[in-house]
mmCIF file of C-alpha atoms in Angstrom:
data_model
loop_
_atom_site.group_PDB
_atom_site.id
_atom_site.type_symbol
_atom_site.label_atom_id
_atom_site.label_comp_id
_atom_site.label_asym_id
_atom_site.label_seq_id
_atom_site.Cartn_x
_atom_site.Cartn_y
_atom_site.Cartn_z
ATOM 1 C CA UNK A 394 -9.861 -26.204 -16.082
ATOM 2 C CA UNK A 395 -13.377 -27.434 -15.428
ATOM 3 C CA UNK A 396 -15.934 -25.086 -16.943
ATOM 4 C CA UNK A 397 -19.621 -25.025 -17.793
ATOM 5 C CA UNK A 398 -19.132 -22.226 -20.335
ATOM 6 C CA UNK A 399 -20.046 -23.276 -23.863
ATOM 7 C CA UNK A 400 -18.103 -20.884 -26.032
ATOM 8 C CA UNK A 401 -15.459 -21.338 -28.718
ATOM 9 C CA UNK A 402 -14.017 -17.991 -27.679
ATOM 10 C CA UNK A 403 -13.528 -19.198 -24.117
ATOM 11 C CA UNK A 404 -11.846 -22.379 -25.354
ATOM 12 C CA UNK A 405 -9.323 -20.200 -27.176
ATOM 13 C CA UNK A 406 -8.687 -18.047 -24.093
ATOM 14 C CA UNK A 407 -8.184 -21.115 -21.890
ATOM 15 C CA UNK A 408 -5.699 -22.561 -24.392
ATOM 16 C CA UNK A 409 -3.730 -19.298 -24.563
ATOM 17 C CA UNK A 410 -3.654 -18.914 -20.784
ATOM 18 C CA UNK A 411 -2.518 -22.499 -20.303
ATOM 19 C CA UNK A 412 0.755 -22.405 -22.222
ATOM 20 C CA UNK A 413 3.698 -20.134 -22.947
ATOM 21 C CA UNK A 414 3.612 -20.621 -26.718
ATOM 22 C CA UNK A 415 0.119 -20.385 -28.146
ATOM 23 C CA UNK A 416 -1.460 -20.512 -31.635
ATOM 24 C CA UNK A 417 -1.876 -16.717 -31.752
ATOM 25 C CA UNK A 418 1.858 -16.167 -31.253
ATOM 26 C CA UNK A 419 2.698 -18.845 -33.832
ATOM 27 C CA UNK A 420 0.398 -17.180 -36.359
ATOM 28 C CA UNK A 421 1.858 -13.743 -35.567
ATOM 29 C CA UNK A 422 5.401 -14.962 -36.092
ATOM 30 C CA UNK A 423 4.418 -16.857 -39.248
ATOM 31 C CA UNK A 424 3.447 -13.471 -40.703
ATOM 32 C CA UNK A 425 7.008 -12.278 -40.122
ATOM 33 C CA UNK A 426 6.032 -10.103 -37.162
ATOM 34 C CA UNK A 427 8.028 -9.759 -33.961
ATOM 35 C CA UNK A 428 7.291 -10.341 -30.276
ATOM 36 C CA UNK A 429 8.598 -8.392 -27.277
ATOM 37 C CA UNK A 430 8.176 -9.740 -23.754
ATOM 38 C CA UNK A 431 7.723 -7.526 -20.730
ATOM 39 C CA UNK A 432 7.609 -7.816 -16.956
ATOM 40 C CA UNK A 433 5.179 -5.815 -14.801
ATOM 41 C CA UNK A 434 1.883 -4.121 -15.615
ATOM 42 C CA UNK A 435 3.607 -0.716 -15.527
ATOM 43 C CA UNK A 436 4.898 -1.455 -19.027
ATOM 44 C CA UNK A 437 3.208 0.894 -21.547
ATOM 45 C CA UNK A 438 2.187 -1.854 -23.949
ATOM 46 C CA UNK A 439 0.651 0.709 -26.310
ATOM 47 C CA UNK A 440 4.188 1.727 -27.254
ATOM 48 C CA UNK A 441 5.013 -1.806 -28.425
ATOM 49 C CA UNK A 442 1.707 -2.026 -30.294
ATOM 50 C CA UNK A 443 2.412 1.273 -32.056
ATOM 51 C CA UNK A 444 5.754 -0.176 -33.171
ATOM 52 C CA UNK A 445 3.963 -3.127 -34.796
ATOM 53 C CA UNK A 446 5.216 -5.518 -32.111
ATOM 54 C CA UNK A 447 3.242 -8.035 -30.077
ATOM 55 C CA UNK A 448 3.470 -7.278 -26.329
ATOM 56 C CA UNK A 449 3.786 -10.569 -24.444
ATOM 57 C CA UNK A 450 3.602 -10.554 -20.667
ATOM 58 C CA UNK A 451 6.148 -12.882 -19.071
ATOM 59 C CA UNK A 452 5.000 -15.732 -16.821
ATOM 60 C CA UNK A 453 6.125 -19.186 -15.720
ATOM 61 C CA UNK A 454 3.079 -21.164 -16.808
ATOM 62 C CA UNK A 455 3.840 -24.880 -16.994
ATOM 63 C CA UNK A 456 7.059 -24.643 -15.005
ATOM 64 C CA UNK A 457 7.658 -27.523 -12.611
ATOM 65 C CA UNK A 458 11.080 -26.614 -11.258
ATOM 66 C CA UNK A 459 13.877 -24.074 -10.915
ATOM 67 C CA UNK A 460 16.832 -26.422 -11.336
ATOM 68 C CA UNK A 461 18.611 -24.187 -13.863
ATOM 69 C CA UNK A 462 17.760 -20.740 -12.487
ATOM 70 C CA UNK A 463 18.581 -21.521 -8.838
ATOM 71 C CA UNK A 464 22.249 -20.877 -9.589
ATOM 72 C CA UNK A 465 21.398 -17.259 -10.448
ATOM 73 C CA UNK A 466 19.122 -16.286 -7.568
ATOM 74 C CA UNK A 467 19.366 -16.382 -3.792
ATOM 75 C CA UNK A 468 17.171 -18.537 -1.600
ATOM 76 C CA UNK A 469 15.122 -15.461 -0.595
ATOM 77 C CA UNK A 470 14.196 -14.442 -4.123
ATOM 78 C CA UNK A 471 10.551 -14.610 -5.106
ATOM 79 C CA UNK A 472 9.731 -17.822 -6.975
ATOM 80 C CA UNK A 473 8.053 -15.998 -9.889
ATOM 81 C CA UNK A 474 11.320 -14.772 -11.492
ATOM 82 C CA UNK A 475 13.027 -18.090 -10.740
ATOM 83 C CA UNK A 476 10.379 -20.135 -12.555
ATOM 84 C CA UNK A 477 10.150 -17.684 -15.459
ATOM 85 C CA UNK A 478 13.919 -17.439 -15.904
ATOM 86 C CA UNK A 479 14.181 -21.230 -15.653
ATOM 87 C CA UNK A 480 11.843 -21.535 -18.641
ATOM 88 C CA UNK A 481 13.958 -18.983 -20.507
ATOM 89 C CA UNK A 482 17.133 -20.990 -19.839
ATOM 90 C CA UNK A 483 15.327 -24.071 -21.198
ATOM 91 C CA UNK A 484 14.556 -22.219 -24.421
ATOM 92 C CA UNK A 485 10.823 -21.747 -23.884
ATOM 93 C CA UNK A 486 11.173 -18.015 -24.579
ATOM 94 C CA UNK A 487 13.384 -18.295 -27.642
ATOM 95 C CA UNK A 488 10.524 -16.854 -29.707
ATOM 96 C CA UNK A 489 11.100 -13.405 -28.180
ATOM 97 C CA UNK A 490 12.686 -10.714 -30.338
ATOM 98 C CA UNK A 491 13.031 -8.440 -27.350
ATOM 99 C CA UNK A 492 12.441 -8.087 -23.635
ATOM 100 C CA UNK A 493 11.662 -4.972 -21.581
ATOM 101 C CA UNK A 494 11.939 -5.089 -17.796
ATOM 102 C CA UNK A 495 10.654 -2.356 -15.512
ATOM 103 C CA UNK A 496 12.520 -1.731 -12.253
ATOM 104 C CA UNK A 497 9.444 -2.770 -10.306
ATOM 105 C CA UNK A 498 11.390 -4.667 -7.599
ATOM 106 C CA UNK A 499 14.849 -6.090 -6.875
ATOM 107 C CA UNK A 500 13.737 -9.570 -7.940
ATOM 108 C CA UNK A 501 12.821 -8.424 -11.433
ATOM 109 C CA UNK A 502 15.989 -6.335 -11.661
ATOM 110 C CA UNK A 503 17.970 -9.566 -11.093
ATOM 111 C CA UNK A 504 16.052 -11.195 -13.932
ATOM 112 C CA UNK A 505 17.261 -8.399 -16.207
ATOM 113 C CA UNK A 506 20.878 -8.779 -14.992
ATOM 114 C CA UNK A 507 20.889 -12.538 -15.460
ATOM 115 C CA UNK A 508 19.048 -12.378 -18.776
ATOM 116 C CA UNK A 509 21.642 -9.921 -20.108
ATOM 117 C CA UNK A 510 24.521 -12.172 -19.061
ATOM 118 C CA UNK A 511 23.154 -15.523 -20.156
ATOM 119 C CA UNK A 512 20.693 -15.151 -23.018
ATOM 120 C CA UNK A 513 20.938 -13.639 -26.471
ATOM 121 C CA UNK A 514 17.608 -11.900 -26.924
ATOM 122 C CA UNK A 515 18.266 -9.280 -29.641
ATOM 123 C CA UNK A 516 16.636 -6.298 -27.870
ATOM 124 C CA UNK A 517 16.967 -5.970 -24.106
ATOM 125 C CA UNK A 518 15.988 -2.937 -22.062
ATOM 126 C CA UNK A 519 15.241 -1.967 -18.467
ATOM 127 C CA UNK A 520 13.068 1.052 -17.698
ATOM 128 C CA UNK A 521 13.373 3.104 -14.552
ATOM 129 C CA UNK A 522 10.108 3.337 -12.599
ATOM 130 C CA UNK A 523 9.467 6.175 -10.107
ATOM 131 C CA UNK A 524 8.369 5.347 -6.573
ATOM 132 C CA UNK A 525 5.690 8.011 -6.228
ATOM 133 C CA UNK A 526 2.606 9.070 -8.177
ATOM 134 C CA UNK A 527 2.972 12.870 -8.339
ATOM 135 C CA UNK A 528 3.360 15.172 -11.324
ATOM 136 C CA UNK A 529 7.213 15.169 -11.139
ATOM 137 C CA UNK A 530 7.131 11.360 -11.406
ATOM 138 C CA UNK A 531 4.772 11.577 -14.388
ATOM 139 C CA UNK A 532 7.329 13.841 -16.095
ATOM 140 C CA UNK A 533 10.091 11.369 -15.214
ATOM 141 C CA UNK A 534 8.201 8.407 -16.704
ATOM 142 C CA UNK A 535 7.331 10.452 -19.780
ATOM 143 C CA UNK A 536 11.063 10.735 -20.440
ATOM 144 C CA UNK A 537 11.516 7.001 -19.843
ATOM 145 C CA UNK A 538 8.818 6.251 -22.419
ATOM 146 C CA UNK A 539 10.410 8.618 -24.924
ATOM 147 C CA UNK A 540 13.799 6.926 -24.432
ATOM 148 C CA UNK A 541 12.229 3.510 -25.036
ATOM 149 C CA UNK A 542 10.356 4.912 -28.050
ATOM 150 C CA UNK A 543 13.634 6.033 -29.642
ATOM 151 C CA UNK A 544 15.418 2.751 -28.903
ATOM 152 C CA UNK A 545 12.541 0.694 -30.330
ATOM 153 C CA UNK A 546 12.521 2.826 -33.485
ATOM 154 C CA UNK A 547 16.250 2.386 -33.971
ATOM 155 C CA UNK A 548 16.415 -1.336 -33.224
ATOM 156 C CA UNK A 549 13.291 -2.466 -35.090
ATOM 157 C CA UNK A 550 13.622 0.152 -37.847
ATOM 158 C CA UNK A 551 10.105 1.524 -37.383
ATOM 159 C CA UNK A 552 8.611 4.944 -36.835
ATOM 160 C CA UNK A 553 6.347 5.281 -33.824
ATOM 161 C CA UNK A 554 4.343 8.334 -34.826
ATOM 162 C CA UNK A 555 1.901 10.113 -32.518
ATOM 163 C CA UNK A 556 -0.949 8.871 -34.723
ATOM 164 C CA UNK A 557 0.182 5.253 -34.354
ATOM 165 C CA UNK A 558 0.329 5.788 -30.594
ATOM 166 C CA UNK A 559 -3.187 7.225 -30.584
ATOM 167 C CA UNK A 560 -4.439 4.229 -32.594
ATOM 168 C CA UNK A 561 -2.785 1.827 -30.150
ATOM 169 C CA UNK A 562 -4.295 3.665 -27.172
ATOM 170 C CA UNK A 563 -7.777 3.387 -28.717
ATOM 171 C CA UNK A 564 -7.321 -0.315 -29.420
ATOM 172 C CA UNK A 565 -6.048 -1.026 -25.904
ATOM 173 C CA UNK A 566 -8.859 1.051 -24.385
ATOM 174 C CA UNK A 567 -11.329 -1.071 -26.326
ATOM 175 C CA UNK A 568 -9.805 -4.122 -24.632
ATOM 176 C CA UNK A 569 -10.240 -2.450 -21.252
ATOM 177 C CA UNK A 570 -13.889 -1.561 -21.944
ATOM 178 C CA UNK A 571 -14.698 -5.144 -22.966
ATOM 179 C CA UNK A 572 -12.950 -6.518 -19.888
ATOM 180 C CA UNK A 573 -14.964 -4.163 -17.679
ATOM 181 C CA UNK A 574 -18.140 -5.495 -19.351
ATOM 182 C CA UNK A 575 -16.992 -8.994 -18.407
ATOM 183 C CA UNK A 576 -16.487 -7.903 -14.801
ATOM 184 C CA UNK A 577 -19.916 -6.235 -14.772
ATOM 185 C CA UNK A 578 -21.504 -9.667 -15.352
ATOM 186 C CA UNK A 579 -19.890 -10.815 -12.107
ATOM 187 C CA UNK A 580 -21.976 -8.349 -10.107
ATOM 188 C CA UNK A 581 -25.037 -10.518 -10.721
ATOM 189 C CA UNK A 582 -26.387 -12.769 -7.989
ATOM 190 C CA UNK A 583 -25.675 -15.758 -10.235
ATOM 191 C CA UNK A 584 -22.726 -14.659 -12.403
ATOM 192 C CA UNK A 585 -22.324 -16.528 -15.711
ATOM 193 C CA UNK A 586 -18.540 -16.709 -15.222
ATOM 194 C CA UNK A 587 -16.466 -17.459 -12.128
ATOM 195 C CA UNK A 588 -13.133 -16.104 -10.944
ATOM 196 C CA UNK A 589 -10.916 -18.841 -12.406
ATOM 197 C CA UNK A 590 -12.555 -18.533 -15.820
ATOM 198 C CA UNK A 591 -12.247 -14.746 -15.718
ATOM 199 C CA UNK A 592 -8.551 -14.928 -14.853
ATOM 200 C CA UNK A 593 -7.972 -17.199 -17.854
ATOM 201 C CA UNK A 594 -9.609 -14.577 -20.086
ATOM 202 C CA UNK A 595 -7.487 -11.801 -18.586
ATOM 203 C CA UNK A 596 -4.224 -13.739 -18.881
ATOM 204 C CA UNK A 597 -4.991 -14.541 -22.522
ATOM 205 C CA UNK A 598 -5.266 -10.811 -23.168
ATOM 206 C CA UNK A 599 -1.603 -10.424 -22.321
ATOM 207 C CA UNK A 600 -0.405 -13.066 -24.773
ATOM 208 C CA UNK A 601 -2.218 -12.410 -28.059
ATOM 209 C CA UNK A 602 -2.785 -9.461 -30.419
ATOM 210 C CA UNK A 603 -5.542 -7.052 -29.370
ATOM 211 C CA UNK A 604 -6.864 -7.184 -32.946
ATOM 212 C CA UNK A 605 -7.635 -10.873 -32.338
ATOM 213 C CA UNK A 606 -8.428 -10.721 -28.610
ATOM 214 C CA UNK A 607 -11.069 -7.975 -28.748
ATOM 215 C CA UNK A 608 -13.444 -9.678 -31.240
ATOM 216 C CA UNK A 609 -13.090 -12.960 -29.340
ATOM 217 C CA UNK A 610 -13.922 -11.248 -26.043
ATOM 218 C CA UNK A 611 -16.916 -9.586 -27.670
ATOM 219 C CA UNK A 612 -18.025 -13.035 -28.852
ATOM 220 C CA UNK A 613 -17.592 -14.467 -25.343
ATOM 221 C CA UNK A 614 -19.707 -11.664 -23.874
ATOM 222 C CA UNK A 615 -22.479 -12.480 -26.350
ATOM 223 C CA UNK A 616 -22.242 -16.197 -25.506
ATOM 224 C CA UNK A 617 -22.491 -15.464 -21.781
ATOM 225 C CA UNK A 618 -25.444 -13.107 -22.234
ATOM 226 C CA UNK A 619 -27.279 -15.514 -24.559
ATOM 227 C CA UNK A 620 -26.891 -18.297 -21.983
ATOM 228 C CA UNK A 621 -29.527 -16.256 -20.069
ATOM 229 C CA UNK A 622 -28.625 -17.592 -16.674
ATOM 230 C CA UNK A 623 -28.319 -21.237 -17.685
ATOM 231 C CA UNK A 624 -24.657 -21.289 -16.629
ATOM 232 C CA UNK A 625 -25.034 -18.906 -13.688
ATOM 233 C CA UNK A 626 -23.067 -19.794 -10.576
ATOM 234 C CA UNK A 627 -25.521 -20.741 -7.815
ATOM 235 C CA UNK A 628 -23.632 -23.209 -5.618
ATOM 236 C CA UNK A 629 -21.394 -20.805 -3.718
ATOM 237 C CA UNK A 630 -21.264 -19.914 -0.034
ATOM 238 C CA UNK A 631 -19.609 -16.481 -0.156
ATOM 239 C CA UNK A 632 -18.621 -13.767 -2.614
ATOM 240 C CA UNK A 633 -14.878 -13.131 -2.415
ATOM 241 C CA UNK A 634 -12.368 -10.579 -3.663
ATOM 242 C CA UNK A 635 -8.672 -11.332 -4.244
ATOM 243 C CA UNK A 636 -6.083 -8.628 -3.583
ATOM 244 C CA UNK A 637 -2.440 -9.133 -4.354
ATOM 245 C CA UNK A 638 0.342 -9.237 -6.877
ATOM 246 C CA UNK A 639 1.394 -11.636 -9.631
ATOM 247 C CA UNK A 640 -1.447 -14.134 -10.010
ATOM 248 C CA UNK A 641 -1.689 -15.696 -13.465
ATOM 249 C CA UNK A 642 -2.770 -19.234 -12.526
ATOM 250 C CA UNK A 643 -6.517 -19.927 -12.887
ATOM 251 C CA UNK A 644 -6.019 -23.250 -11.081
ATOM 252 C CA UNK A 645 -5.158 -21.358 -7.874
ATOM 253 C CA UNK A 646 -8.479 -19.516 -8.012
ATOM 254 C CA UNK A 647 -10.247 -22.752 -8.943
ATOM 255 C CA UNK A 648 -9.066 -24.376 -5.693
ATOM 256 C CA UNK A 649 -10.610 -21.469 -3.744
ATOM 257 C CA UNK A 650 -13.866 -21.752 -5.651
ATOM 258 C CA UNK A 651 -14.068 -25.514 -5.223
ATOM 259 C CA UNK A 652 -14.397 -24.857 -1.470
ATOM 260 C CA UNK A 653 -17.465 -22.668 -2.004
ATOM 261 C CA UNK A 654 -15.979 -19.193 -2.351
ATOM 262 C CA UNK A 655 -16.955 -17.445 -5.580
ATOM 263 C CA UNK A 656 -14.330 -14.867 -6.599
ATOM 264 C CA UNK A 657 -16.319 -11.960 -8.038
ATOM 265 C CA UNK A 658 -13.657 -9.255 -8.336
ATOM 266 C CA UNK A 659 -10.044 -8.454 -7.550
ATOM 267 C CA UNK A 660 -7.264 -5.949 -7.260
ATOM 268 C CA UNK A 661 -4.429 -7.827 -8.967
ATOM 269 C CA UNK A 662 -2.092 -6.899 -11.786
ATOM 270 C CA UNK A 663 -3.807 -9.278 -14.231
ATOM 271 C CA UNK A 664 -7.166 -7.857 -13.238
ATOM 272 C CA UNK A 665 -8.740 -4.530 -12.383
ATOM 273 C CA UNK A 666 -5.437 -2.685 -12.011
ATOM 274 C CA UNK A 667 -4.831 -3.082 -15.749
ATOM 275 C CA UNK A 668 -8.221 -1.992 -17.027
ATOM 276 C CA UNK A 669 -10.443 -0.161 -14.518
ATOM 277 C CA UNK A 670 -9.727 3.231 -16.124
ATOM 278 C CA UNK A 671 -8.768 4.184 -19.689
ATOM 279 C CA UNK A 672 -5.848 6.133 -21.085
ATOM 280 C CA UNK A 673 -6.971 9.644 -22.117
ATOM 281 C CA UNK A 674 -7.565 9.408 -25.894
ATOM 282 C CA UNK A 675 -8.056 13.175 -26.239
ATOM 283 C CA UNK A 676 -4.799 14.281 -24.611
ATOM 284 C CA UNK A 677 -2.659 16.662 -26.658
ATOM 285 C CA UNK A 678 0.430 14.486 -26.141
ATOM 286 C CA UNK A 679 -0.177 10.705 -26.287
ATOM 287 C CA UNK A 680 3.105 9.997 -24.493
ATOM 288 C CA UNK A 681 2.110 12.222 -21.602
ATOM 289 C CA UNK A 682 -1.262 10.465 -21.532
ATOM 290 C CA UNK A 683 0.513 7.113 -21.186
ATOM 291 C CA UNK A 684 2.860 8.397 -18.485
ATOM 292 C CA UNK A 685 -0.022 9.882 -16.510
ATOM 293 C CA UNK A 686 -2.050 6.686 -16.839
ATOM 294 C CA UNK A 687 0.707 4.257 -15.798
ATOM 295 C CA UNK A 688 2.001 6.396 -12.908
ATOM 296 C CA UNK A 689 -0.957 8.352 -11.610
ATOM 297 C CA UNK A 690 -4.388 7.441 -12.911
ATOM 298 C CA UNK A 691 -4.807 3.665 -12.852
ATOM 299 C CA UNK A 692 -5.257 1.782 -9.546
ATOM 300 C CA UNK A 693 -1.781 1.474 -8.044
ATOM 301 C CA UNK A 694 0.033 -1.363 -6.279
ATOM 302 C CA UNK A 695 2.148 -1.022 -3.100
ATOM 303 C CA UNK A 696 5.231 -0.629 -5.278
ATOM 304 C CA UNK A 697 4.155 3.032 -5.366
ATOM 305 C CA UNK A 698 4.714 4.977 -2.156
ATOM 306 C CA UNK A 699 2.247 7.413 -0.607
ATOM 307 C CA UNK A 700 -0.818 6.074 -2.468
ATOM 308 C CA UNK A 701 -2.179 3.600 0.107
ATOM 309 C CA UNK A 702 -5.240 5.727 1.016
ATOM 310 C CA UNK A 703 -6.337 5.712 -2.646
ATOM 311 C CA UNK A 704 -5.730 1.945 -2.861
ATOM 312 C CA UNK A 705 -7.787 1.431 0.280
ATOM 313 C CA UNK A 706 -10.664 3.460 -1.158
ATOM 314 C CA UNK A 707 -10.505 1.426 -4.385
ATOM 315 C CA UNK A 708 -10.642 -1.810 -2.389
ATOM 316 C CA UNK A 709 -13.664 -0.671 -0.393
ATOM 317 C CA UNK A 710 -15.413 0.615 -3.524
ATOM 318 C CA UNK A 711 -14.947 -2.841 -5.092
ATOM 319 C CA UNK A 712 -16.338 -4.515 -1.968
ATOM 320 C CA UNK A 713 -19.508 -2.419 -2.128
ATOM 321 C CA UNK A 714 -19.917 -2.595 -5.899
ATOM 322 C CA UNK A 715 -19.535 -6.381 -6.143
ATOM 323 C CA UNK A 716 -21.224 -7.162 -2.776
ATOM 324 C CA UNK A 717 -18.126 -8.911 -1.453
ATOM 325 C CA UNK A 718 -18.437 -10.975 1.766
ATOM 326 C CA UNK A 719 -14.708 -11.425 2.408
ATOM 327 C CA UNK A 720 -11.279 -10.517 1.013
ATOM 328 C CA UNK A 721 -8.326 -12.807 0.359
ATOM 329 C CA UNK A 722 -4.912 -11.137 0.318
ATOM 330 C CA UNK A 723 -2.495 -13.298 -1.656
ATOM 331 C CA UNK A 724 1.237 -12.651 -1.468
ATOM 332 C CA UNK A 725 4.196 -14.482 -2.887
ATOM 333 C CA UNK A 726 6.868 -15.328 -0.321
ATOM 334 C CA UNK A 727 9.632 -12.709 0.059
ATOM 335 C CA UNK A 728 7.510 -9.899 -1.423
ATOM 336 C CA UNK A 729 8.137 -6.983 0.948
ATOM 337 C CA UNK A 730 5.664 -4.632 -0.726
ATOM 338 C CA UNK A 731 2.670 -6.837 -0.155
ATOM 339 C CA UNK A 732 3.731 -7.850 3.345
ATOM 340 C CA UNK A 733 3.236 -4.280 4.572
ATOM 341 C CA UNK A 734 0.198 -3.663 2.358
ATOM 342 C CA UNK A 735 -1.716 -6.676 3.640
ATOM 343 C CA UNK A 736 -1.035 -5.660 7.245
ATOM 344 C CA UNK A 737 -2.712 -2.316 6.504
ATOM 345 C CA UNK A 738 -5.502 -4.034 4.539
ATOM 346 C CA UNK A 739 -6.223 -6.264 7.531
ATOM 347 C CA UNK A 740 -6.440 -3.262 9.897
ATOM 348 C CA UNK A 741 -8.549 -1.164 7.512
ATOM 349 C CA UNK A 742 -10.985 -3.964 6.701
ATOM 350 C CA UNK A 743 -11.378 -4.858 10.374
ATOM 351 C CA UNK A 744 -12.623 -1.315 10.990
ATOM 352 C CA UNK A 745 -15.400 -1.730 8.415
ATOM 353 C CA UNK A 746 -16.226 -5.311 9.426
ATOM 354 C CA UNK A 747 -15.042 -7.144 6.319
ATOM 355 C CA UNK A 748 -13.290 -10.502 6.980
ATOM 356 C CA UNK A 749 -9.746 -10.725 5.603
ATOM 357 C CA UNK A 750 -7.518 -13.767 5.027
ATOM 358 C CA UNK A 751 -3.837 -13.482 4.080
ATOM 359 C CA UNK A 752 -2.371 -16.353 2.081
ATOM 360 C CA UNK A 753 1.378 -16.559 1.392
ATOM 361 C CA UNK A 754 2.246 -18.753 -1.536
ATOM 362 C CA UNK A 755 4.847 -19.902 -4.046
ATOM 363 C CA UNK A 756 4.433 -18.998 -7.717
ATOM 364 C CA UNK A 757 3.343 -22.464 -8.798
ATOM 365 C CA UNK A 758 0.337 -23.757 -6.941
ATOM 366 C CA UNK A 759 1.532 -26.222 -4.321
ATOM 367 C CA UNK A 760 0.182 -27.345 -0.981
ATOM 368 C CA UNK A 761 -3.373 -27.551 -2.277
ATOM 369 C CA UNK A 762 -4.509 -29.417 0.840
ATOM 370 C CA UNK A 763 -3.364 -26.602 3.121
ATOM 371 C CA UNK A 764 -4.959 -24.015 0.831
ATOM 372 C CA UNK A 765 -8.261 -25.896 0.882
ATOM 373 C CA UNK A 766 -8.199 -26.069 4.690
ATOM 374 C CA UNK A 767 -7.465 -22.336 5.052
ATOM 375 C CA UNK A 768 -10.321 -21.430 2.697
ATOM 376 C CA UNK A 769 -12.766 -23.772 4.413
ATOM 377 C CA UNK A 770 -11.859 -22.275 7.803
ATOM 378 C CA UNK A 771 -12.195 -18.730 6.414
ATOM 379 C CA UNK A 772 -15.686 -19.434 5.108
ATOM 380 C CA UNK A 773 -16.682 -20.968 8.420
ATOM 381 C CA UNK A 774 -15.477 -17.918 10.378
ATOM 382 C CA UNK A 775 -17.741 -15.839 8.146
ATOM 383 C CA UNK A 776 -20.647 -18.122 9.031
ATOM 384 C CA UNK A 777 -20.923 -19.280 5.432
#
């Protein structure tokens, strides 16, 4: 990734985001500690942290094919699980001591089925995820978290006390607060960090211990503030927001920004949806606080039914707050949830006069020429 940022902390984040195995994981495992992978941002990572485990969000970074996994998925499966499972079949995820899937969609459910049949990860679990965001669903997810809590305690021979959960919630909230500070810098007319660089920082946060990530992010914030505008982005034509699903590739955002669109905020599951609000640290029951946060309080995705008006308000609040000129809706092929959501986004944004561009894509960034042309045309239609 090309960057003008001069920061050792950022170099570390870029390295972590650019590979499956990274130095932080190697160091963690060298200390005799264990790693548990997870799919979907609905996973209550605080539970794994309270168990003394490293939560590691699954991705297909570096994958260049699906030759092994194609035998296990249909031709209309999303390419994200196919690339990720392909890496697992090649042994890239052999460092995992466990894997937790959430029933976020049929594609991820098939990953769990195939993983169970073909790989020997010691701890394997799928969590049921409600479809709505009401109080009954919070109670349902609370039970799911308690079931996982018991199974983790039994398998890893640890005790996940309420105090350890509270400590994990505080640590993870600190991560969220620092990430919001990073986003706040992007509100400036000449932000010191662009969208691709920010995504690298966010992805790194899902693949290293919070005890290491938080001080590094604090250091990066100091570096960016001390630069005092010397690295501010000035050569852009429009301020953009990205809305969509699984986007963990900074290079994809870099292609957009190379055409003149500066990505200043987002609603993606590596971005604001993971950190825009905190888990309640003062709640009487920390498990209930987690259930309420992951089902009801954080910005939702279209996987959750009946919450589109709240998502639309969040999107429009972001547009105003970050002075967004246009919105890009990215969707991976065969994702039904985002197909319907982007149709509604297009209609809603048309009413308020905000340009919207929908881009369907494969998991790995391909067809860069077509992407460049679409972005150039989008900017021109905005008169930028």
